PDB file of C-alpha atoms in Angstrom:
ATOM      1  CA  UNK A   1      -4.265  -7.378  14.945  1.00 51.00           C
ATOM      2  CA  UNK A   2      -5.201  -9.430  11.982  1.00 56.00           C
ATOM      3  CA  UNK A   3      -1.556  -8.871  10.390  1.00 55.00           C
ATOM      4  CA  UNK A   4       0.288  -9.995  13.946  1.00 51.00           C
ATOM      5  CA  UNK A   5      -2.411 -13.618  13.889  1.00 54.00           C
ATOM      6  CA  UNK A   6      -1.560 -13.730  10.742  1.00 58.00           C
ATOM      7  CA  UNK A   7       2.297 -13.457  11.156  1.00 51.00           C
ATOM      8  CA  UNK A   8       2.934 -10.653   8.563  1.00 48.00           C
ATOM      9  CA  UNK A   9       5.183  -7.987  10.446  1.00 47.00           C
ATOM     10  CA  UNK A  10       8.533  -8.967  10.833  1.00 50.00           C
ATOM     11  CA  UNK A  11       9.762  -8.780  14.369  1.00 50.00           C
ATOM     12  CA  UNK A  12      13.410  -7.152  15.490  1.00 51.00           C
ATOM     13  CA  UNK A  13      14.333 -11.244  16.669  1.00 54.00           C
ATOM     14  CA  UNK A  14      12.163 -13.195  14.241  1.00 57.00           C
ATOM     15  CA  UNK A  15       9.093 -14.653  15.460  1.00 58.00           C
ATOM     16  CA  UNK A  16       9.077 -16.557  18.927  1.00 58.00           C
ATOM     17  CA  UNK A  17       8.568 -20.127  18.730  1.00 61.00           C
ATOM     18  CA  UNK A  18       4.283 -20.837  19.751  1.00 64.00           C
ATOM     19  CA  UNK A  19       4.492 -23.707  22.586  1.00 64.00           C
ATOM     20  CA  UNK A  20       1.921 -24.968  24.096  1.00 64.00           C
ATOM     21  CA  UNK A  21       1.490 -27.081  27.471  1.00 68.00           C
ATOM     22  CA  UNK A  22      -1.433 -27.960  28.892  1.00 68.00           C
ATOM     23  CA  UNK A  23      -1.486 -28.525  32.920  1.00 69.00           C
ATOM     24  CA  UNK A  24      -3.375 -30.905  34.719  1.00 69.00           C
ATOM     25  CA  UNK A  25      -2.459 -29.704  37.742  1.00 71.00           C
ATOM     26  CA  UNK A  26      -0.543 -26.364  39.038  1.00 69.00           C
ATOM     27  CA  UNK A  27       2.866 -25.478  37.829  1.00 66.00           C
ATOM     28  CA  UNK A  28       5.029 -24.243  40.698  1.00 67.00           C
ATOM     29  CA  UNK A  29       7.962 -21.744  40.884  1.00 62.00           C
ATOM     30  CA  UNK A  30      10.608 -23.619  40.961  1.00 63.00           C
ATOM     31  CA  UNK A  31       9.045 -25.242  37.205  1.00 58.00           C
ATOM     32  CA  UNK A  32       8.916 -21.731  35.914  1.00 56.00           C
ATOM     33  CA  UNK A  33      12.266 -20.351  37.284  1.00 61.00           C
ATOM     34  CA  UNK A  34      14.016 -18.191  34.874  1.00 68.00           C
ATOM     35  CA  UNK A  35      12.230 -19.116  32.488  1.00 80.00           C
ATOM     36  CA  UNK A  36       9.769 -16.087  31.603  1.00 84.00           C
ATOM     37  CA  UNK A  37      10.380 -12.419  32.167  1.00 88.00           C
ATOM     38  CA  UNK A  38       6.464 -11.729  31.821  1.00 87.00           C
ATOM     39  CA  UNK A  39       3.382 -14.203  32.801  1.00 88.00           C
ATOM     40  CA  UNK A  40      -0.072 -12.544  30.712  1.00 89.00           C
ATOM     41  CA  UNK A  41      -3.404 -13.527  31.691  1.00 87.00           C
ATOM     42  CA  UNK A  42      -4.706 -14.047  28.140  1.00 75.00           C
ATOM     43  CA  UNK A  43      -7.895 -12.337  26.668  1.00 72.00           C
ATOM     44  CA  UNK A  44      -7.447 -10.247  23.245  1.00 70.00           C
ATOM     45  CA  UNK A  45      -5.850  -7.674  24.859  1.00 74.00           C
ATOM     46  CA  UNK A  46      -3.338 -10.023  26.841  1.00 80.00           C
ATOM     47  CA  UNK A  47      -2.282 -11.475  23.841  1.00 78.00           C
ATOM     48  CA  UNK A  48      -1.601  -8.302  22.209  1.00 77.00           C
ATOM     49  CA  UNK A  49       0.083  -6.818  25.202  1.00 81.00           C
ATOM     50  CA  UNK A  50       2.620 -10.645  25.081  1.00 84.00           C
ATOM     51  CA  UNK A  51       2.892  -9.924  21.696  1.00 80.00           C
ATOM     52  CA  UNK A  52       4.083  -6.647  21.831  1.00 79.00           C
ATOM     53  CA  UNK A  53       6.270  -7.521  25.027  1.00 82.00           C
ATOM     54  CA  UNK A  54       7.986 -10.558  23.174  1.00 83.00           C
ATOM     55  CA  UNK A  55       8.667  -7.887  19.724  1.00 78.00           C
ATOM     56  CA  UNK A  56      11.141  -5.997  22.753  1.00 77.00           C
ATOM     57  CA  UNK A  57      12.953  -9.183  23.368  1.00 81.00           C
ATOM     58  CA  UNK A  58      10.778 -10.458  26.854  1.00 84.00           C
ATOM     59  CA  UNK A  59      10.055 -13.520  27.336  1.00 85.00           C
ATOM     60  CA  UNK A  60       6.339 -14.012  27.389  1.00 85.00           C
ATOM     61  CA  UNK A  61       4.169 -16.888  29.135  1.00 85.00           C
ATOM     62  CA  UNK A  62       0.179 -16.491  28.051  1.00 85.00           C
ATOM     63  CA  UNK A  63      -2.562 -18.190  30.241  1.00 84.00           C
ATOM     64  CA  UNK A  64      -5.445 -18.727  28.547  1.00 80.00           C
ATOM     65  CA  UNK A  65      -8.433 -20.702  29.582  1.00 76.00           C
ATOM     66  CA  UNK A  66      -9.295 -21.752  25.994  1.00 73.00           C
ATOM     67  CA  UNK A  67      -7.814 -21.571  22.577  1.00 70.00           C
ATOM     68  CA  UNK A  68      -4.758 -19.466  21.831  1.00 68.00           C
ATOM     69  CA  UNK A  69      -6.370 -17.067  19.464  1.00 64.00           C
ATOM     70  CA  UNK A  70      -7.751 -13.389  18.694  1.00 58.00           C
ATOM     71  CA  UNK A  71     -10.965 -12.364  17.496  1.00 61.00           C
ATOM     72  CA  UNK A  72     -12.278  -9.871  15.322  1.00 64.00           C
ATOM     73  CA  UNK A  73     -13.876  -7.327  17.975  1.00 61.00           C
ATOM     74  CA  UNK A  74     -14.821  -3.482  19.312  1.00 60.00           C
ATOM     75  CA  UNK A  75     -12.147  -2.389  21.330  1.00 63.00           C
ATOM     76  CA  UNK A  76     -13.610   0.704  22.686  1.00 65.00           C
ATOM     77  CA  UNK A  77     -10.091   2.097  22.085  1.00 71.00           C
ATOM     78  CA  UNK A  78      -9.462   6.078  21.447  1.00 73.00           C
ATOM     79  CA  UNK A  79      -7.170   7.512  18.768  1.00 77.00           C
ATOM     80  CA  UNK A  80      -4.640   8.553  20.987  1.00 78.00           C
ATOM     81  CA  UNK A  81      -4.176   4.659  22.058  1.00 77.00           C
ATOM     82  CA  UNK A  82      -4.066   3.519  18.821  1.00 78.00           C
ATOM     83  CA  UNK A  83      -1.506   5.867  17.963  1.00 82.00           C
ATOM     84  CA  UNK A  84       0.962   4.557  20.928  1.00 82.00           C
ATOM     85  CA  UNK A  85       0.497   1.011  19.152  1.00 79.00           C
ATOM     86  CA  UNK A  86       1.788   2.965  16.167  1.00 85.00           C
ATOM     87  CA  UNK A  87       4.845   4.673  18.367  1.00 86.00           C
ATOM     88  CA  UNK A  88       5.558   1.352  20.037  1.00 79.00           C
ATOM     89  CA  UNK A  89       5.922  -0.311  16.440  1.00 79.00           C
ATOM     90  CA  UNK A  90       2.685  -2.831  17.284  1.00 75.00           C
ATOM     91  CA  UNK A  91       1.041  -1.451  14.758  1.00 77.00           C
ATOM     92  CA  UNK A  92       1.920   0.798  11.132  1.00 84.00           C
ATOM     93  CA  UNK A  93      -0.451   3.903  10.647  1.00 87.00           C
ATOM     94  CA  UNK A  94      -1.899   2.051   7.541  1.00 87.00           C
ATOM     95  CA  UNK A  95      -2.826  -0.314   9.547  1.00 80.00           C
ATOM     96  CA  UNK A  96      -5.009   1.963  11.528  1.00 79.00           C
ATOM     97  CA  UNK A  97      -8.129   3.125   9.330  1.00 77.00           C
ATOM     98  CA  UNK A  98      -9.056  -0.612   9.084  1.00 78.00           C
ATOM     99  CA  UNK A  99      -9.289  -0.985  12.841  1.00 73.00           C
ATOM    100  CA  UNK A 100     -11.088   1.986  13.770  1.00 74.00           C
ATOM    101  CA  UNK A 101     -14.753   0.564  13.114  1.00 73.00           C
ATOM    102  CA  UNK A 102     -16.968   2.732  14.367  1.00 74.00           C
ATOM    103  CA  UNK A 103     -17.066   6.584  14.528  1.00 75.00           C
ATOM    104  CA  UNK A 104     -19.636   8.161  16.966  1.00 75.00           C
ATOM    105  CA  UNK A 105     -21.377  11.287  14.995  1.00 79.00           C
ATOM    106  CA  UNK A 106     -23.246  12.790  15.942  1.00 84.00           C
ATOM    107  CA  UNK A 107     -24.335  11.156  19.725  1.00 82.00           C
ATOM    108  CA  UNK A 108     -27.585  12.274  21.346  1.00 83.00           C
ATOM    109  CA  UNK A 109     -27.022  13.428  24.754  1.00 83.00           C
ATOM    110  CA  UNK A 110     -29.556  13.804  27.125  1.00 82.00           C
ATOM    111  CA  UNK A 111     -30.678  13.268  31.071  1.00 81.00           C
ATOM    112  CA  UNK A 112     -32.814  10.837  31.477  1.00 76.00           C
ATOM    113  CA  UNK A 113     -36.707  11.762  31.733  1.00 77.00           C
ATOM    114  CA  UNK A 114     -35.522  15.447  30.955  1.00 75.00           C
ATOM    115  CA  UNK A 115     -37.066  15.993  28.088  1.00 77.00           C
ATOM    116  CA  UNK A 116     -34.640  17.891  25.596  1.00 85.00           C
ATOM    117  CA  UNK A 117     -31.613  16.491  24.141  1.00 87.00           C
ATOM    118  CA  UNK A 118     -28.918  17.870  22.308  1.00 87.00           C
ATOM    119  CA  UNK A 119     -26.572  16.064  19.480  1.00 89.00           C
ATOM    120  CA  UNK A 120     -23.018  16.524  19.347  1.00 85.00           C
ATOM    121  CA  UNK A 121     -19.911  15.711  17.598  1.00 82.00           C
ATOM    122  CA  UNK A 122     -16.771  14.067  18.393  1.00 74.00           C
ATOM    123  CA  UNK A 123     -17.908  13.052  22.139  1.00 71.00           C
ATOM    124  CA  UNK A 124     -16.618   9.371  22.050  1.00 67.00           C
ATOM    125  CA  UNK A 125     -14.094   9.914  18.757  1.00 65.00           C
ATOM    126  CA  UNK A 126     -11.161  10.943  20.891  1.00 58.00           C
TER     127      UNK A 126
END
């Protein structure tokens, strides 16, 4: 994520041009026809999802409620997603280890007010 803010990878069609409009009042259709394959409702994940839409040549409109920008954060996101990012050409497998922040080992597991609990391994590192 930090290398796409940061404009590093080199897209198939060079990098998109950033516009942005602010609206006083609602845009309608006929303002917007043709004009975007995909509309994102922004958040970090929006903008990454835009971002990976406009590297396959779509044409990408982000709403966004404030600034245009991502954030350092805990995605909650397993292995196996991260590796798609990879397959999908988002992301390069070096730039994986940095992103994964947090392994979960070993995890207590227990029912609540049961008394015993058991650790385990691996339970959220999927």
């Amino acid at each position: 994520w930090a290398s796409l803010r940061a404009s590093t990878n080199t897209f198939p069609k060079g990098m998109p041009p950033f516009v942005t409009t602010t609206a006083s009042s609602s845009i309608t259709t006929s303002d917007t026809d043709d004009v975007y394959d995909v509309v994102v409702c922004g958040g970090t994940l929006g903008i990454l999802v835009a971002t990976a839409l406009q590297t396959r040549g779509h044409k990408c409109a982000v709403i966004e409620r404030g600034p245009l920008r991502g954030r350092q954060q805990e995605w909650n996101v397993s292995r196996k997603e991260l590796a798609e990012l990879v397959k999908l050409g988002i992301l390069t497998q070096e730039d994986l280890e940095p992103i994964i922040s947090i392994e979960f080992n070993p995890v207590r597991c227990a029912f609540h007010d049961a008394g015993e609990s058991v650790l385990v391994n691996d339970i959220l590192n999927l």
